[in-house]
Short mmCIF file of C-alpha atoms in Angstrom, two decimals:
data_model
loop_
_atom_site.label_atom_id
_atom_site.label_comp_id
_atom_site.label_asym_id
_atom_site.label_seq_id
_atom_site.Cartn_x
_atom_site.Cartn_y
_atom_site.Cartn_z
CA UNK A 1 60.13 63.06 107.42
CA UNK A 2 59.39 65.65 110.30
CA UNK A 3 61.41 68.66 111.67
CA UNK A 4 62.94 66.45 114.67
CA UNK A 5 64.42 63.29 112.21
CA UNK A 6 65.82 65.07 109.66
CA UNK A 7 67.80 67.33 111.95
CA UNK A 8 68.81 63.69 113.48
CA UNK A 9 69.64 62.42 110.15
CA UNK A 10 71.49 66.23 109.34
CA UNK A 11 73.56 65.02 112.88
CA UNK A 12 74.35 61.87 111.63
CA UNK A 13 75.96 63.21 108.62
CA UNK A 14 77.76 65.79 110.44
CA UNK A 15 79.14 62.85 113.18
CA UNK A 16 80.01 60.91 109.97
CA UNK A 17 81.81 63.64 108.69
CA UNK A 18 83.96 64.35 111.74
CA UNK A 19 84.84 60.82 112.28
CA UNK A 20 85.99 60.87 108.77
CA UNK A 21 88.03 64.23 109.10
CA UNK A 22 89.42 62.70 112.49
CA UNK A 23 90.81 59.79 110.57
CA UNK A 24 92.44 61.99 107.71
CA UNK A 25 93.75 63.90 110.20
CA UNK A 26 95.41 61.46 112.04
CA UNK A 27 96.40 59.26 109.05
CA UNK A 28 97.84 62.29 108.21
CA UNK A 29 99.78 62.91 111.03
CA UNK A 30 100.95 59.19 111.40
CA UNK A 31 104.19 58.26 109.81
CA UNK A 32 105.51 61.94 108.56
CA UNK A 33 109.25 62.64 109.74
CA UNK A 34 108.05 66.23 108.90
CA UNK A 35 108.83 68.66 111.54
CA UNK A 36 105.86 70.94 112.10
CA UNK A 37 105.51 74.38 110.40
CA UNK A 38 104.49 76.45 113.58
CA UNK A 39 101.77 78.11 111.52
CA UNK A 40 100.54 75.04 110.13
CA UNK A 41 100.19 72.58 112.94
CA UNK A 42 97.38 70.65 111.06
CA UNK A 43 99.62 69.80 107.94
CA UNK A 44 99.04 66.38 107.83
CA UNK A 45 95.31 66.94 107.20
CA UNK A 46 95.81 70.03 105.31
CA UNK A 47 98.09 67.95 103.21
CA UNK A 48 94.85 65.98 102.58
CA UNK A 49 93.02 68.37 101.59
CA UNK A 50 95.14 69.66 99.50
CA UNK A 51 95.60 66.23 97.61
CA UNK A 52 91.80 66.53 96.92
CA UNK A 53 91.57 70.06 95.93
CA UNK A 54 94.65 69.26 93.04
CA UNK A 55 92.02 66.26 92.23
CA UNK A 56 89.20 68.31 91.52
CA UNK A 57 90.87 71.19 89.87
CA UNK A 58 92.55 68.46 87.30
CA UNK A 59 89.19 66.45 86.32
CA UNK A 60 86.62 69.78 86.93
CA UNK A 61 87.67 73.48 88.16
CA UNK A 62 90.77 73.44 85.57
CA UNK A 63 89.17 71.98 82.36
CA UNK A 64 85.77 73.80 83.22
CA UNK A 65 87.90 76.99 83.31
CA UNK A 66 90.69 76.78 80.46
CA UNK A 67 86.69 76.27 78.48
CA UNK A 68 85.76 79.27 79.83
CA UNK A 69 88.79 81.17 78.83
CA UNK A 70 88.92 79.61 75.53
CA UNK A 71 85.48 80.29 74.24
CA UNK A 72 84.83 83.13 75.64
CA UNK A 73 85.81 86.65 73.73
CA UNK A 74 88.44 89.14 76.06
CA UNK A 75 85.98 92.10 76.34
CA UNK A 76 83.03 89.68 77.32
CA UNK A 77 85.50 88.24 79.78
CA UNK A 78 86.44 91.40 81.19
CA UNK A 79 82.88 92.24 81.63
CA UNK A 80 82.15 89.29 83.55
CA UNK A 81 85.13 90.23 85.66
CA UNK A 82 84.19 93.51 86.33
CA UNK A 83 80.61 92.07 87.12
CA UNK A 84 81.72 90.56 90.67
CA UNK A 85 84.63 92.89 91.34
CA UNK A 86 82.01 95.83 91.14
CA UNK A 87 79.81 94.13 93.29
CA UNK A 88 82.78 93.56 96.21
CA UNK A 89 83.52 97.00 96.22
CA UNK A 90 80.54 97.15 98.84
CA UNK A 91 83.08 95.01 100.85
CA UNK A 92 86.37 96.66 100.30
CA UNK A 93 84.69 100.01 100.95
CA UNK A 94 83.16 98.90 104.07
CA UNK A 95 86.26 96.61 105.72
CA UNK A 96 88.37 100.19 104.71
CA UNK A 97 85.97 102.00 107.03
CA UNK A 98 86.19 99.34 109.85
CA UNK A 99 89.81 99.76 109.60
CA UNK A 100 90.00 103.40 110.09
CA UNK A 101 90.53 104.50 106.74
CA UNK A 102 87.57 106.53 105.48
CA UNK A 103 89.44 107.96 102.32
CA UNK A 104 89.52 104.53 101.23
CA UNK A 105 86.31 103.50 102.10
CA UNK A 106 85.24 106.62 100.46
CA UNK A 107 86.85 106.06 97.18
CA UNK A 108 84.97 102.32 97.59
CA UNK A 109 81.47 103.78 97.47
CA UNK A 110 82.72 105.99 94.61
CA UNK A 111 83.59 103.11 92.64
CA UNK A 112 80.28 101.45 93.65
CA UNK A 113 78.20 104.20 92.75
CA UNK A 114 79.74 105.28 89.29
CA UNK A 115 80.60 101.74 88.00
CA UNK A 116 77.06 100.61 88.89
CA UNK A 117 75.58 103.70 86.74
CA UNK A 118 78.37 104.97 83.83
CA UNK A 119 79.82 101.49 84.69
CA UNK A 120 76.49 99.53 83.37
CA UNK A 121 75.34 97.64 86.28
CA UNK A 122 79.35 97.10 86.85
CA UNK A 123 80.48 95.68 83.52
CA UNK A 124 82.45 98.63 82.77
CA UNK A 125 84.89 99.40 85.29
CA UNK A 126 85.06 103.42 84.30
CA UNK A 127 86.19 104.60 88.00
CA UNK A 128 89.91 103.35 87.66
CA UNK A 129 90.16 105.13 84.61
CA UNK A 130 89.19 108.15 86.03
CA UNK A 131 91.89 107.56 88.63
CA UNK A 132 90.03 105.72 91.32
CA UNK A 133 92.11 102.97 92.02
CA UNK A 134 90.55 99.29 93.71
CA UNK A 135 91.31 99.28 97.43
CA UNK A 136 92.44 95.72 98.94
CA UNK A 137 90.67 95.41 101.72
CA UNK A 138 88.33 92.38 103.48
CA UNK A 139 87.29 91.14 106.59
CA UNK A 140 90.16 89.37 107.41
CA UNK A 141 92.45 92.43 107.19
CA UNK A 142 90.15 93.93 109.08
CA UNK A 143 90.49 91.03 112.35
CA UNK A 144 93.87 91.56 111.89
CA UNK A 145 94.32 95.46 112.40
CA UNK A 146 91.49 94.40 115.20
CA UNK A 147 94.18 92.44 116.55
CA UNK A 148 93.21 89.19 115.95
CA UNK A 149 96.15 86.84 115.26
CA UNK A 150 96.58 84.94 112.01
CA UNK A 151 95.71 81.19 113.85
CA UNK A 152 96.67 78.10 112.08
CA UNK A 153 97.01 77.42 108.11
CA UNK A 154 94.25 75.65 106.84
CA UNK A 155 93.54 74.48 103.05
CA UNK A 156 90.56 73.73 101.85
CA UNK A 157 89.09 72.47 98.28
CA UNK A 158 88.24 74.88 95.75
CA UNK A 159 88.33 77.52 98.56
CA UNK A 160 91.76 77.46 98.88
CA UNK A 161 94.89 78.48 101.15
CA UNK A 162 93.47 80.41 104.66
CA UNK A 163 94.70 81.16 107.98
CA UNK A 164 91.66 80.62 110.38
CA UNK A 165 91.14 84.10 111.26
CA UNK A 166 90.70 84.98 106.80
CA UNK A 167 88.86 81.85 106.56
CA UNK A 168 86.52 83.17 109.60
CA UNK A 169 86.52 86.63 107.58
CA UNK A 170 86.32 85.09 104.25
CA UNK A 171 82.71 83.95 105.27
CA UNK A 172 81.84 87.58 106.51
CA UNK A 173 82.84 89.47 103.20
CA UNK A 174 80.96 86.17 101.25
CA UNK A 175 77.29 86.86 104.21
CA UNK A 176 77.32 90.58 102.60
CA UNK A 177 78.26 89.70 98.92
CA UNK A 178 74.82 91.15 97.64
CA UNK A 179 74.92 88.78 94.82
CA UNK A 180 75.11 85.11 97.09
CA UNK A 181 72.41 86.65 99.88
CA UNK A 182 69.81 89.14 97.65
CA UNK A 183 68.76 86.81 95.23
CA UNK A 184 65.89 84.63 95.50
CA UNK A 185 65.80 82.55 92.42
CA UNK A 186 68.30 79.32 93.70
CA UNK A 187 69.05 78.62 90.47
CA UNK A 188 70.00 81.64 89.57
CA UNK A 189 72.37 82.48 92.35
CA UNK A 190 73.76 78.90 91.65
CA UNK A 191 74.52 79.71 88.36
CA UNK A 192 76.16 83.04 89.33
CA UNK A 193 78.51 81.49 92.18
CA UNK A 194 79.33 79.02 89.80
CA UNK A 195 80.40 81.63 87.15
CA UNK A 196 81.88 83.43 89.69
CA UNK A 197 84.15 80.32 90.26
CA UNK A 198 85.44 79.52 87.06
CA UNK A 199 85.96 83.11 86.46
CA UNK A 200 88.36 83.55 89.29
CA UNK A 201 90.21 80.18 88.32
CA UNK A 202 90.31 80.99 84.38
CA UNK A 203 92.11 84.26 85.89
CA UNK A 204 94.79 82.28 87.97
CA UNK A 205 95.39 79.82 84.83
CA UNK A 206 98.44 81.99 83.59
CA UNK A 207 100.49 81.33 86.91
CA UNK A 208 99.75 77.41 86.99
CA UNK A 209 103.00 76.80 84.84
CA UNK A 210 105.10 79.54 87.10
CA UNK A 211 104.29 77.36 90.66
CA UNK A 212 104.13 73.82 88.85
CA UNK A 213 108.13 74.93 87.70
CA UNK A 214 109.61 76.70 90.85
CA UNK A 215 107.93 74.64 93.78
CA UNK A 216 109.82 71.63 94.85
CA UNK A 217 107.08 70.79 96.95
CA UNK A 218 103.91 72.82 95.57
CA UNK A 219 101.75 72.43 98.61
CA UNK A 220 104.55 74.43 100.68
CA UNK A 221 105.01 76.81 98.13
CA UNK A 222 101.66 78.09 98.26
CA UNK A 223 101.38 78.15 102.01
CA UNK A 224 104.27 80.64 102.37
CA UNK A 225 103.20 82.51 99.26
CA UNK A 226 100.11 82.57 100.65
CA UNK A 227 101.19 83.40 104.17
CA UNK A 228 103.74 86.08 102.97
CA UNK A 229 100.73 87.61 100.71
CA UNK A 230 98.25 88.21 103.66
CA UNK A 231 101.17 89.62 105.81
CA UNK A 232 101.33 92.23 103.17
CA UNK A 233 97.68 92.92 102.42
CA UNK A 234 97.14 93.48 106.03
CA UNK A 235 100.34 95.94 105.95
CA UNK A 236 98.97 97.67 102.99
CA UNK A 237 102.47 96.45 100.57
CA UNK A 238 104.35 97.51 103.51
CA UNK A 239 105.14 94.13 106.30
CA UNK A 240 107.82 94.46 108.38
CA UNK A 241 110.95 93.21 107.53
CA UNK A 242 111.55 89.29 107.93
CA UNK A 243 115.25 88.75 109.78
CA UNK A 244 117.52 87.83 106.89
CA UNK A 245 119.82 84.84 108.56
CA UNK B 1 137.26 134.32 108.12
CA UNK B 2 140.17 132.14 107.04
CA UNK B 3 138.55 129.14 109.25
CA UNK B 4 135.12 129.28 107.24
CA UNK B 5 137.04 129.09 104.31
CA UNK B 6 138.51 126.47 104.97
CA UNK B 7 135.42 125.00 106.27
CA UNK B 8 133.54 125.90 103.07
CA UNK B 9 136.36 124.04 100.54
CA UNK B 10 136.38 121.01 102.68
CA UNK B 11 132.40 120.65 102.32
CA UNK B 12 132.81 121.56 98.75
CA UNK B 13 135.23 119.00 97.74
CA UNK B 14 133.38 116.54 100.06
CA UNK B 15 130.10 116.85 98.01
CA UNK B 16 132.76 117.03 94.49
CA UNK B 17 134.06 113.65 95.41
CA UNK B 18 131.17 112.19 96.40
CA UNK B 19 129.58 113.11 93.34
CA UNK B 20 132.51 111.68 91.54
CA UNK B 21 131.56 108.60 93.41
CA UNK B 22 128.30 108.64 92.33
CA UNK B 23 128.41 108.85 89.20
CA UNK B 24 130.79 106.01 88.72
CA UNK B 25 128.24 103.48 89.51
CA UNK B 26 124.63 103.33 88.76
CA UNK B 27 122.35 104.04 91.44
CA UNK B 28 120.03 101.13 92.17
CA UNK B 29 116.85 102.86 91.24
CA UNK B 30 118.75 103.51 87.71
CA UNK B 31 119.87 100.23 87.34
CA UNK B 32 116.49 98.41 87.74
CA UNK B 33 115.16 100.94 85.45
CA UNK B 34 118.24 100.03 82.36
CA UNK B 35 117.85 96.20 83.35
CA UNK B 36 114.32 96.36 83.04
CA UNK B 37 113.30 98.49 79.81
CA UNK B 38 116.03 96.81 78.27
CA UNK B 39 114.82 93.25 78.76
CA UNK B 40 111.45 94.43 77.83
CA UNK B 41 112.33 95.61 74.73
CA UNK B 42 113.90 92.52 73.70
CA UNK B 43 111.18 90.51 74.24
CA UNK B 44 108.85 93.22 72.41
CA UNK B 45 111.11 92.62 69.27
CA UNK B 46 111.94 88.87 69.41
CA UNK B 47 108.69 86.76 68.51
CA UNK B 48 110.54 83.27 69.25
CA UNK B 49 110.21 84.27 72.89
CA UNK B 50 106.79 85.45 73.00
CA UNK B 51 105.67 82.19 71.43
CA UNK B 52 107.30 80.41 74.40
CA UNK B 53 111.11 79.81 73.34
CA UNK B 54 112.54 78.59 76.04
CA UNK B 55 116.07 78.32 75.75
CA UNK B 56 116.05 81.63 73.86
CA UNK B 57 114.43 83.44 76.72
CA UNK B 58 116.80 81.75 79.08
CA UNK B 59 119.45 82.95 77.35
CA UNK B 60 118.28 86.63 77.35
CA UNK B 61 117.84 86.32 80.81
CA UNK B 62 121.68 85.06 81.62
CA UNK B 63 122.70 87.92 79.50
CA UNK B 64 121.02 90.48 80.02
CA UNK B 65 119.59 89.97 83.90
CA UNK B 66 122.03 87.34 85.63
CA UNK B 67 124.86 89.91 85.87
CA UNK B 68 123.40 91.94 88.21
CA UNK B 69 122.12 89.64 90.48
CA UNK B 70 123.92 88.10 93.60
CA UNK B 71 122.99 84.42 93.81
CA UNK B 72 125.36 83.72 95.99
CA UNK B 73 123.30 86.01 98.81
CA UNK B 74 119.99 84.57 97.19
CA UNK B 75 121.04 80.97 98.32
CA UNK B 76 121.87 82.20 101.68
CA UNK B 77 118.81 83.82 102.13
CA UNK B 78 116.76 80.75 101.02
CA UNK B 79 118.46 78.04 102.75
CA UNK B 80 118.08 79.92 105.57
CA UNK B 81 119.74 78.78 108.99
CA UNK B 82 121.43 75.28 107.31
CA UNK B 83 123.53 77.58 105.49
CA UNK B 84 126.16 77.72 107.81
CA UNK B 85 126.24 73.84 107.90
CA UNK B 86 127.19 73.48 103.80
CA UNK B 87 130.74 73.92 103.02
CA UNK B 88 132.45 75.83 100.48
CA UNK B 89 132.08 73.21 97.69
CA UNK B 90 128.12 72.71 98.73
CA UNK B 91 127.54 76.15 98.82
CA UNK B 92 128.49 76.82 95.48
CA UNK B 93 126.50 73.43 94.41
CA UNK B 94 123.59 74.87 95.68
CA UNK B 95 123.84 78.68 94.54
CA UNK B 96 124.29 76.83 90.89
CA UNK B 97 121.56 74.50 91.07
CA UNK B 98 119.08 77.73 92.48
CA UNK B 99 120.06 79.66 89.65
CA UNK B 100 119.27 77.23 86.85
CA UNK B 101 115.40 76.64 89.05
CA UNK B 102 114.85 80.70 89.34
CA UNK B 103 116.18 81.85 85.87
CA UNK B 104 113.55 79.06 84.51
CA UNK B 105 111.17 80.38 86.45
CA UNK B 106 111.82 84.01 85.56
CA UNK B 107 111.96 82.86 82.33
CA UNK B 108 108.89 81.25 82.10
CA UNK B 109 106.99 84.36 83.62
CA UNK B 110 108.92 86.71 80.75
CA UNK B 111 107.24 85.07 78.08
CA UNK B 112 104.07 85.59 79.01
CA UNK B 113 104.55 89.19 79.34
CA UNK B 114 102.25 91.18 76.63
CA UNK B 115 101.65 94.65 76.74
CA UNK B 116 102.15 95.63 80.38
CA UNK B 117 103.83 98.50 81.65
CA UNK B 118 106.52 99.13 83.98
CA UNK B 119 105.62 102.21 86.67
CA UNK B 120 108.66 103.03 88.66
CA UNK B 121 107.88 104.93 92.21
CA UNK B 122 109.67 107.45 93.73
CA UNK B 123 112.94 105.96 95.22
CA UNK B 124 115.33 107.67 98.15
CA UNK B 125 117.70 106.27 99.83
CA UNK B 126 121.05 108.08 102.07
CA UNK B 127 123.83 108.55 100.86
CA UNK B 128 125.68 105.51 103.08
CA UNK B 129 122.91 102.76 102.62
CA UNK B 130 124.19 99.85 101.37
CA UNK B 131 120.91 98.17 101.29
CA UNK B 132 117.74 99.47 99.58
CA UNK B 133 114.34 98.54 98.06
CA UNK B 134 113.19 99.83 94.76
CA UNK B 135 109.95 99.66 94.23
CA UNK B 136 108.30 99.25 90.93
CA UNK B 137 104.50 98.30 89.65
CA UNK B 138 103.52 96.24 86.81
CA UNK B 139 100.19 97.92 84.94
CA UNK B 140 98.46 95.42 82.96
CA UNK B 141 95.34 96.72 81.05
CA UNK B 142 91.95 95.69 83.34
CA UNK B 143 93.96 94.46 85.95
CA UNK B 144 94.60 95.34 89.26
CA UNK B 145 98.79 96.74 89.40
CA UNK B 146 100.74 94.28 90.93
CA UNK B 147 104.02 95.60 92.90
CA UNK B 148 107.00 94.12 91.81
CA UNK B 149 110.24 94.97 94.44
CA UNK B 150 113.37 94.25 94.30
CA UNK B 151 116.23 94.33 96.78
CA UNK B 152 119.18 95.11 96.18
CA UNK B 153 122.73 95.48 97.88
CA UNK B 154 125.85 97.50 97.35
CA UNK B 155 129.20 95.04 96.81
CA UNK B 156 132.60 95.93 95.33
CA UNK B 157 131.02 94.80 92.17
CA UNK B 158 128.64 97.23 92.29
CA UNK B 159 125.32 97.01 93.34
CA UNK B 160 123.47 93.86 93.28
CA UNK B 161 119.88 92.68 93.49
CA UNK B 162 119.53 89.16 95.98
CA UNK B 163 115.63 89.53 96.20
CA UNK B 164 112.63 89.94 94.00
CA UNK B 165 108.99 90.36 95.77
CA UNK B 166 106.02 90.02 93.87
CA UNK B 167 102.68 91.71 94.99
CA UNK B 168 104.50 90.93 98.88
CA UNK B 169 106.07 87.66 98.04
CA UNK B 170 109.45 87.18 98.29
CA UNK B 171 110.41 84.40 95.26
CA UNK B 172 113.82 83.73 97.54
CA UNK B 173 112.24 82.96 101.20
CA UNK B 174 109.47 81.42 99.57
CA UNK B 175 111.35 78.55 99.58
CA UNK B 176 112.41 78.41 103.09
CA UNK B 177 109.98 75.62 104.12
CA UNK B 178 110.83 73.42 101.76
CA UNK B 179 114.74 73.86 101.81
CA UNK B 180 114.72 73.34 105.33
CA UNK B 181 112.18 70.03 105.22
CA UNK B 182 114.91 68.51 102.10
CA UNK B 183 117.84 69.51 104.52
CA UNK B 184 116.05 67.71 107.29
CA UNK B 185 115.29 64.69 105.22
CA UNK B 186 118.81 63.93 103.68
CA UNK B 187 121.28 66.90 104.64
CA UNK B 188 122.72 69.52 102.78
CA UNK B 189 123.40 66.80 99.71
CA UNK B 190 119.63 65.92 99.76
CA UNK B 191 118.62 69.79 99.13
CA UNK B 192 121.51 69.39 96.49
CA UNK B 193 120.29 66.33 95.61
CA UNK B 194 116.55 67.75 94.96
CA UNK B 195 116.93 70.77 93.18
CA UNK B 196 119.56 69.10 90.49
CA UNK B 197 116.71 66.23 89.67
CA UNK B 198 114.29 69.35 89.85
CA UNK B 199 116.41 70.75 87.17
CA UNK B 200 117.26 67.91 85.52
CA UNK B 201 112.69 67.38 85.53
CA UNK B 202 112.41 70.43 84.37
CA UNK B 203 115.47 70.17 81.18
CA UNK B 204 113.56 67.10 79.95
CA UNK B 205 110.25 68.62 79.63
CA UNK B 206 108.54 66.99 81.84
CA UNK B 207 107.62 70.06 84.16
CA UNK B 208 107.01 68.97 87.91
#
């Protein structure tokens, strides 16, 4: 197949695609006496998406994780942990200097540099014991102290609850990961953002029970956890106060 | 001279009554801290509920937690606008019916606690504020803190927390959205309506 038809054939799959997102979207639109959330104008489709990200966590992510969490001894899981976070202190560091706060981004490479050496390549995380605590900062905090505006809610599978400006900043922080970009072997890197993915969910396992019990409609709950979370990341634990009615 | 003296006793038995005042209440900061290390320690010594005993966890919570909370407020505050709409009688339905759904939930997040710490920060507040935030952080070993705030408000009852924000989320407006989409769908009986069958789910072990 040369250069020319397989981008054709790449096209075809991407038209496909649309057509197919078109029709979710407006299947999911049709028929719901659901007034619109003004941050989530796409909720029908979101809705959708939603539906198949609950699929996948029940038959893959959630099994493949409560494994995971099962098998595998605490301080080995800790390590793991400590693996990744180590490595997105390069991030949080960096998005802390974008945003005009160098004592953070400062205390970032700290972490970097003595977690990566004391630390053992990051499995020990020896800087917040010594007091250095784990900024909270990403690209997406850093559009929004840019001024960029929060856009609409979108869910996707497996990635999750965004608004489009974090989802848009999401893929910035993942370009510079150094693990996803610096390592040639495919497999490898596979086998590490896999990891990396039932890692995260084994670590979100203990709340399941807490949101299946309290939401009356799950997918809601999330979005305004989700929204109220960002609005105090990007506030550093401080957002304004909401008008009580 | 006389005028300063008089000046002087008049501050002096302003700050003596107010004191008086004072100390006749808790002050919130005080009264998260009591509620709190209290609970804790009840959980550390009772191995029913760290094994998951559900209706003995809910009961330490009605005890020892419900008291100083202010559901009524917390119902307000999560209905929203459609508030105003219920009457007395559905008002009170609804405050009831919230209460079972959070002290579950609560409950549910209690027994999972382990061996994490409480870190209270530094609170002020003026002496006429009738509304504050104290702000507390939950250290778990090789975790990241999370902040745990709570609101609270004076009354003639003393004062009373109606909100409780986890790491920025606020487990009372949280439910805004959906309140307001049952309301829409079938009135203030249909939000009724919802969270008693929620309950009623949730009684029967069947979870969601």
């Amino acid at each position: 197949m040369n250069v020319k038809t397989q981008q054709k054939s790449a096209w075809r799959g991407w038209r496909g695609s649309l057509a197919l997102a078109a029709a979710v979207l407006l299947a999911g639109c049709a028929g719901t006496t659901r007034a619109p959330s003004p941050q989530d104008p796409y909720e029908g489709f979101n809705r959708t998406m939603f539906e198949v990200h609950e699929g996948l966590d029940k038959v893959a992510l959630r099994p493949l994780a409560k494994g995971y969490d099962a098998a595998v001894p605490l301080p080995a899981k800790m390590s793991v942990h400590n693996f990744y976070e180590n490595l997105w202190d390069v991030s949080r560091g960096g998005n802390a200097f974008l945003q005009g706060k160098p004592r953070e981004g400062f205390t970032g490479l700290g972490r970097l540099l003595i977690n990566s050496t004391v630390g053992i390549f990051g499995l020990f995380d020896v800087a917040s014991e010594m007091g250095l605590d784990q900024g909270d900062e990403d690209f997406g905090q850093t559009f929004a102290v840019w001024g960029v505006p929060d856009g609409p809610y979108v869910f996707l599978p497996v990635i999750g609850p965004n608004t489009s400006r974090d989802l848009v900043g999401w893929g910035v922080d993942q370009y510079f990961y150094p693990l996803w970009w610096h390592v040639d072997n495919v497999a490898l890197r596979n086998s590490a953002v896999a990891l990396r993915a039932v890692e995260v969910r084994a670590g979100l396992l203990p709340g399941d029970k807490v949101i299946e019990e309290a939401a009356l409609d799950k997918y809601a709950y999330i979005r305004s956890g989700y929204l109220q979370r960002r609005a105090s990341q990007v506030h550093d634990g401080n957002p304004p106060r909401r008008d009580d009615n | 001279m006389k005028r300063l003296f008089v000046l002087l006793m008049t501050a002096c038995m302003a700050v003596a009554t107010g004191s008086v005042a004072l100390a006749q209440e808790a002050a919130p900061d005080a009264l998260v801290k009591t509620v709190t290390d209290d609970v804790l320690k009840a959980v550390r010594q009772d191995k029913d509920i760290q094994n998951g005993n559900t209706q003995k966890t809910i009961a330490l919570v009605q005890t020892k937690v419900l008291p100083y909370f202010n559901f009524n407020r917390m119902t307000s505050l999560a209905v929203g606008r459609d508030w105003n709409k219920a009457t007395p009688k559905q008002k009170e339905q609804l405050a009831q019916q919230f209460q079972e759904l959070l002290v579950r939930t609560y409950s549910n997040a209690l027994s999972s606690y382990r061996d994490q710490t409480v870190r209270y920060k530094p609170f002020k507040m003026n002496p006429g504020d009738t509304d504050v935030l104290v702000r507390t952080e939950v250290v778990q070993p090789g975790g990241r803190p999370i902040q745990l705030d709570y609101s609270l408000e004076k009354t003639d009852k003393g004062w009373k927390v109606y909100d409780v924000v986890v790491a920025g989320v606020s487990l009372v407006t949280n439910y805004r959205d959906s309140f307001a989409q049952e309301v829409r769908n079938g009135g203030i009986d249909g939000l009724i309506q919802a969270l008693a069958s929620k309950n009623k789910a949730l009684d029967s072990g069947k979870g969601a």
